[in-house]
Amino acid sequence: MSPDAGATALDYLYDRNPDPGTVIDIAPGVRWLTMPLPSSLNHINLWQLEDGDGVALVDTGIFSNASKQVWEQVFAGALKGRKVTRLIVTHAHPDHIGLAGWLCETHGIELWISETEWTMGRRFSLEPGKILVESGVALFRRGGLGGEAEAMAQARMITRVPSSPVPATYHRLEDGTVLSIGGRDWRVIVGRGHAPEHCCLWCPELDIMIAGDQVLPKITPNVSLWPGRDAEDPLGNFIATTNTLEETVPDSVLVLPSHNLPFHRLHNRLRQLRDHHAARMDEVLAATDAPKTAAEVVPMMFRHRTLDQRQMAFALGEALAHLQYGVTLGALAREDRADAAWLFHRT
Ligand SMILES: [Zn+2]
């Protein structure tokens, strides 16, 4: 994810996040909890929804002792004596699903998640190293890293974030699923591009949408081609989701994002995200006057930044997502080079 300049055209209800462990009311039956993250993006927002005689939880925080301590504080405080009715996970990234197994097992909670995200989360939590290295090598070769692909995949393995084993059973969420939570309808809107089957939750009665990472106010959600899903067009899917959200959810909605602050003016934000990617596509098209690999396009897309190995892995995935989208649009053609790298050039 990267910072962008688009934050000014949004309206914020708060000027800071709650302190870790503090649960605050944000709307009737909706509460906000912030968890620490050990990265430059130093927090994640989690949500709690009144659900009859209990409380439904949305997302978990990363698998870490710091997160577990915050949960223990919450269970001894705001959730003391309360039944937890379910755990809803928006998508399988480690800061959202990392403690699902631990929470479900410790507190006897059942998990609600989409099928693709469950499958990814479950596999990743059981055999992370194997998946990361094998699929990483293949993707980095396609990206044009050649002999460096193996080392890069191993480096990702070292910086990987573990998860507690994702539960073996789950309740399946799908696009259009309507959950009755605390007597109110929450409709699942599946978003694609940042993750394959990310669930946003929209409550028309409260005019609130839990957006997960699909729409963030101050940073652009990471949209990358992921190892093992080479045939997909994540950026095309992401743009399509911005259109779906604009057509489905009114601009008056209060957006609860997983990072930074709740905000109004969803439609402005969706436009900004589309504009951001259109500008990046212009850079990508300018860079591909002669055939180029994703690795050769990265320095042109990220020319003001020095990238460490981990950032390079993300940058390569992002470059590939833009290049693939160019192919979908018919603006670029893709060829296989003898060393398995993909070469892109303007049509
Ligand atoms: Zn995410």
mmCIF file of C-alpha atoms in Angstrom, residues 16-200:
data_model
loop_
_atom_site.group_PDB
_atom_site.id
_atom_site.type_symbol
_atom_site.label_atom_id
_atom_site.label_comp_id
_atom_site.label_asym_id
_atom_site.label_seq_id
_atom_site.Cartn_x
_atom_site.Cartn_y
_atom_site.Cartn_z
ATOM 1 C CA ARG A 16 -7.298 9.941 15.847
ATOM 2 C CA ASN A 17 -7.675 6.227 16.440
ATOM 3 C CA PRO A 18 -8.761 4.872 19.828
ATOM 4 C CA ASP A 19 -5.902 3.770 22.082
ATOM 5 C CA PRO A 20 -5.188 0.020 21.741
ATOM 6 C CA GLY A 21 -7.607 -1.941 23.931
ATOM 7 C CA THR A 22 -10.118 0.905 24.150
ATOM 8 C CA VAL A 23 -13.463 0.135 22.524
ATOM 9 C CA ILE A 24 -15.525 3.148 21.483
ATOM 10 C CA ASP A 25 -19.101 3.470 20.212
ATOM 11 C CA ILE A 26 -19.210 4.766 16.658
ATOM 12 C CA ALA A 27 -22.893 4.132 15.794
ATOM 13 C CA PRO A 28 -25.807 2.306 17.442
ATOM 14 C CA GLY A 29 -24.550 -1.220 18.139
ATOM 15 C CA VAL A 30 -21.241 -0.623 16.314
ATOM 16 C CA ARG A 31 -17.943 -0.308 18.163
ATOM 17 C CA TRP A 32 -14.392 0.423 17.088
ATOM 18 C CA LEU A 33 -11.198 -1.148 18.397
ATOM 19 C CA THR A 34 -7.645 -0.456 17.234
ATOM 20 C CA MET A 35 -4.904 -3.098 17.300
ATOM 21 C CA PRO A 36 -1.170 -2.432 16.998
ATOM 22 C CA LEU A 37 0.768 -3.634 13.932
ATOM 23 C CA PRO A 38 4.556 -3.990 13.834
ATOM 24 C CA SER A 39 5.030 -2.093 10.550
ATOM 25 C CA SER A 40 4.978 1.446 9.185
ATOM 26 C CA LEU A 41 1.224 0.953 8.900
ATOM 27 C CA ASN A 42 1.145 0.779 12.675
ATOM 28 C CA HIS A 43 -2.470 -0.197 13.375
ATOM 29 C CA ILE A 44 -5.564 -2.010 12.127
ATOM 30 C CA ASN A 45 -9.173 -1.158 12.925
ATOM 31 C CA LEU A 46 -11.484 -3.934 14.121
ATOM 32 C CA TRP A 47 -15.231 -3.715 14.623
ATOM 33 C CA GLN A 48 -17.722 -5.183 17.091
ATOM 34 C CA LEU A 49 -21.434 -5.425 16.323
ATOM 35 C CA GLU A 50 -24.179 -5.963 18.918
ATOM 36 C CA ASP A 51 -25.780 -9.268 17.951
ATOM 37 C CA GLY A 52 -28.818 -10.113 20.085
ATOM 38 C CA ASP A 53 -27.570 -11.171 23.489
ATOM 39 C CA GLY A 54 -23.977 -11.210 22.275
ATOM 40 C CA VAL A 55 -21.419 -9.472 20.121
ATOM 41 C CA ALA A 56 -20.128 -10.264 16.607
ATOM 42 C CA LEU A 57 -16.450 -9.532 15.913
ATOM 43 C CA VAL A 58 -15.042 -8.349 12.585
ATOM 44 C CA ASP A 59 -11.356 -9.185 11.863
ATOM 45 C CA THR A 60 -8.703 -10.176 14.377
ATOM 46 C CA GLY A 61 -5.389 -8.310 14.197
ATOM 47 C CA ILE A 62 -2.049 -9.919 13.490
ATOM 48 C CA PHE A 63 -0.753 -13.075 15.169
ATOM 49 C CA SER A 64 1.417 -11.512 17.886
ATOM 50 C CA ASN A 65 1.674 -11.349 21.639
ATOM 51 C CA ALA A 66 0.840 -7.636 21.507
ATOM 52 C CA SER A 67 -2.467 -8.391 19.732
ATOM 53 C CA LYS A 68 -3.273 -11.237 22.109
ATOM 54 C CA GLN A 69 -2.708 -8.910 25.063
ATOM 55 C CA VAL A 70 -5.122 -6.367 23.595
ATOM 56 C CA TRP A 71 -7.743 -9.100 23.092
ATOM 57 C CA GLU A 72 -7.267 -10.276 26.679
ATOM 58 C CA GLN A 73 -7.788 -6.710 27.824
ATOM 59 C CA VAL A 74 -10.956 -6.462 25.703
ATOM 60 C CA PHE A 75 -12.358 -9.784 26.934
ATOM 61 C CA ALA A 76 -11.722 -8.666 30.529
ATOM 62 C CA GLY A 77 -13.247 -5.247 29.831
ATOM 63 C CA ALA A 78 -15.751 -4.359 27.080
ATOM 64 C CA LEU A 79 -16.590 -8.015 26.360
ATOM 65 C CA LYS A 80 -16.626 -9.185 29.979
ATOM 66 C CA GLY A 81 -19.577 -11.531 30.485
ATOM 67 C CA ARG A 82 -20.652 -11.139 26.846
ATOM 68 C CA LYS A 83 -21.130 -14.038 24.473
ATOM 69 C CA VAL A 84 -19.297 -13.741 21.142
ATOM 70 C CA THR A 85 -21.803 -14.838 18.487
ATOM 71 C CA ARG A 86 -19.419 -15.063 15.519
ATOM 72 C CA LEU A 87 -16.135 -13.941 14.036
ATOM 73 C CA ILE A 88 -16.423 -12.400 10.580
ATOM 74 C CA VAL A 89 -13.159 -12.082 8.627
ATOM 75 C CA THR A 90 -13.133 -9.690 5.657
ATOM 76 C CA HIS A 91 -10.166 -11.369 3.919
ATOM 77 C CA ALA A 92 -7.209 -13.642 4.531
ATOM 78 C CA HIS A 93 -4.371 -11.122 4.910
ATOM 79 C CA PRO A 94 -2.422 -11.748 8.116
ATOM 80 C CA ASP A 95 -3.527 -8.590 9.939
ATOM 81 C CA HIS A 96 -7.182 -9.570 9.390
ATOM 82 C CA ILE A 97 -7.137 -13.340 9.909
ATOM 83 C CA GLY A 98 -3.951 -13.852 11.938
ATOM 84 C CA LEU A 99 -5.661 -14.593 15.249
ATOM 85 C CA ALA A 100 -8.813 -16.276 13.887
ATOM 86 C CA GLY A 101 -7.693 -19.748 14.935
ATOM 87 C CA TRP A 102 -6.641 -18.572 18.382
ATOM 88 C CA LEU A 103 -9.841 -16.579 18.988
ATOM 89 C CA CYS A 104 -12.152 -19.341 17.741
ATOM 90 C CA GLU A 105 -10.396 -22.022 19.748
ATOM 91 C CA THR A 106 -9.954 -20.035 22.948
ATOM 92 C CA HIS A 107 -13.487 -18.670 23.040
ATOM 93 C CA GLY A 108 -15.491 -21.318 21.145
ATOM 94 C CA ILE A 109 -16.358 -18.885 18.333
ATOM 95 C CA GLU A 110 -17.385 -19.858 14.778
ATOM 96 C CA LEU A 111 -15.791 -18.278 11.727
ATOM 97 C CA TRP A 112 -17.681 -16.506 8.895
ATOM 98 C CA ILE A 113 -15.656 -15.857 5.727
ATOM 99 C CA SER A 114 -15.807 -16.239 1.930
ATOM 100 C CA GLU A 115 -14.722 -19.539 0.450
ATOM 101 C CA THR A 116 -11.682 -18.275 -1.455
ATOM 102 C CA GLU A 117 -10.359 -16.327 1.518
ATOM 103 C CA TRP A 118 -10.907 -19.312 3.832
ATOM 104 C CA THR A 119 -9.063 -21.620 1.421
ATOM 105 C CA MET A 120 -6.141 -19.222 1.117
ATOM 106 C CA GLY A 121 -6.036 -18.456 4.829
ATOM 107 C CA ARG A 122 -6.245 -22.111 5.809
ATOM 108 C CA ARG A 123 -3.534 -23.266 3.376
ATOM 109 C CA PHE A 124 -1.275 -20.381 4.224
ATOM 110 C CA SER A 125 -1.620 -20.922 7.968
ATOM 111 C CA LEU A 126 -0.773 -24.630 7.623
ATOM 112 C CA GLU A 127 2.101 -24.548 5.109
ATOM 113 C CA PRO A 128 3.236 -20.964 4.615
ATOM 114 C CA GLY A 129 6.886 -21.552 3.711
ATOM 115 C CA LYS A 130 6.241 -24.036 0.926
ATOM 116 C CA ILE A 131 3.554 -21.913 -0.715
ATOM 117 C CA LEU A 132 5.553 -18.714 -0.485
ATOM 118 C CA VAL A 133 8.782 -20.088 -1.898
ATOM 119 C CA GLU A 134 7.379 -22.231 -4.728
ATOM 120 C CA SER A 135 4.812 -19.782 -6.010
ATOM 121 C CA GLY A 136 7.123 -16.822 -5.347
ATOM 122 C CA VAL A 137 9.912 -18.229 -7.520
ATOM 123 C CA ALA A 138 7.482 -18.771 -10.417
ATOM 124 C CA LEU A 139 6.061 -15.253 -10.170
ATOM 125 C CA PHE A 140 9.424 -13.531 -9.785
ATOM 126 C CA ARG A 141 10.738 -15.384 -12.863
ATOM 127 C CA ARG A 142 7.725 -14.179 -14.834
ATOM 128 C CA GLY A 143 8.448 -10.707 -13.503
ATOM 129 C CA GLY A 144 11.915 -10.906 -15.052
ATOM 130 C CA LEU A 145 14.152 -11.401 -12.019
ATOM 131 C CA GLY A 146 15.892 -14.452 -13.511
ATOM 132 C CA GLY A 147 18.572 -15.813 -11.194
ATOM 133 C CA GLU A 148 17.492 -13.521 -8.358
ATOM 134 C CA ALA A 149 14.020 -15.088 -8.184
ATOM 135 C CA GLU A 150 14.996 -17.836 -5.776
ATOM 136 C CA ALA A 151 16.759 -15.464 -3.348
ATOM 137 C CA MET A 152 13.809 -13.079 -3.450
ATOM 138 C CA ALA A 153 11.349 -15.874 -2.678
ATOM 139 C CA GLN A 154 13.515 -17.035 0.234
ATOM 140 C CA ALA A 155 13.647 -13.449 1.542
ATOM 141 C CA ARG A 156 9.845 -13.278 1.523
ATOM 142 C CA MET A 157 9.814 -16.493 3.488
ATOM 143 C CA ILE A 158 12.005 -14.934 6.183
ATOM 144 C CA THR A 159 9.803 -11.843 6.515
ATOM 145 C CA ARG A 160 6.548 -13.811 6.401
ATOM 146 C CA VAL A 161 3.953 -13.145 9.056
ATOM 147 C CA PRO A 162 2.651 -16.332 10.673
ATOM 148 C CA SER A 163 -1.003 -17.012 11.496
ATOM 149 C CA SER A 164 -2.589 -19.314 14.022
ATOM 150 C CA PRO A 165 -4.117 -22.280 12.110
ATOM 151 C CA VAL A 166 -7.329 -21.082 10.483
ATOM 152 C CA PRO A 167 -10.304 -23.187 11.721
ATOM 153 C CA ALA A 168 -11.184 -26.285 9.692
ATOM 154 C CA THR A 169 -14.865 -25.324 9.409
ATOM 155 C CA TYR A 170 -16.544 -22.032 8.541
ATOM 156 C CA HIS A 171 -19.792 -20.367 7.510
ATOM 157 C CA ARG A 172 -19.551 -19.330 3.887
ATOM 158 C CA LEU A 173 -20.121 -15.681 2.954
ATOM 159 C CA GLU A 174 -20.920 -14.840 -0.667
ATOM 160 C CA ASP A 175 -21.656 -11.703 -2.635
ATOM 161 C CA GLY A 176 -25.238 -10.742 -1.737
ATOM 162 C CA THR A 177 -25.373 -12.752 1.515
ATOM 163 C CA VAL A 178 -27.510 -10.829 4.015
ATOM 164 C CA LEU A 179 -26.568 -11.338 7.653
ATOM 165 C CA SER A 180 -29.038 -10.362 10.346
ATOM 166 C CA ILE A 181 -26.871 -8.966 13.115
ATOM 167 C CA GLY A 182 -28.613 -7.471 16.127
ATOM 168 C CA GLY A 183 -31.864 -7.227 14.154
ATOM 169 C CA ARG A 184 -30.250 -5.238 11.334
ATOM 170 C CA ASP A 185 -29.435 -6.467 7.851
ATOM 171 C CA TRP A 186 -25.781 -6.367 6.803
ATOM 172 C CA ARG A 187 -25.259 -7.171 3.139
ATOM 173 C CA VAL A 188 -22.035 -8.731 1.910
ATOM 174 C CA ILE A 189 -20.494 -6.987 -1.097
ATOM 175 C CA VAL A 190 -17.576 -8.974 -2.449
ATOM 176 C CA GLY A 191 -14.667 -6.813 -3.531
ATOM 177 C CA ARG A 192 -11.867 -8.085 -5.760
ATOM 178 C CA GLY A 193 -8.382 -6.976 -6.702
ATOM 179 C CA HIS A 194 -6.833 -6.350 -3.280
ATOM 180 C CA ALA A 195 -7.749 -9.891 -2.262
ATOM 181 C CA PRO A 196 -9.601 -12.462 -4.391
ATOM 182 C CA GLU A 197 -12.924 -12.558 -2.484
ATOM 183 C CA HIS A 198 -12.861 -9.761 0.085
ATOM 184 C CA CYS A 199 -16.125 -9.181 1.991
ATOM 185 C CA CYS A 200 -17.321 -5.639 2.642
#
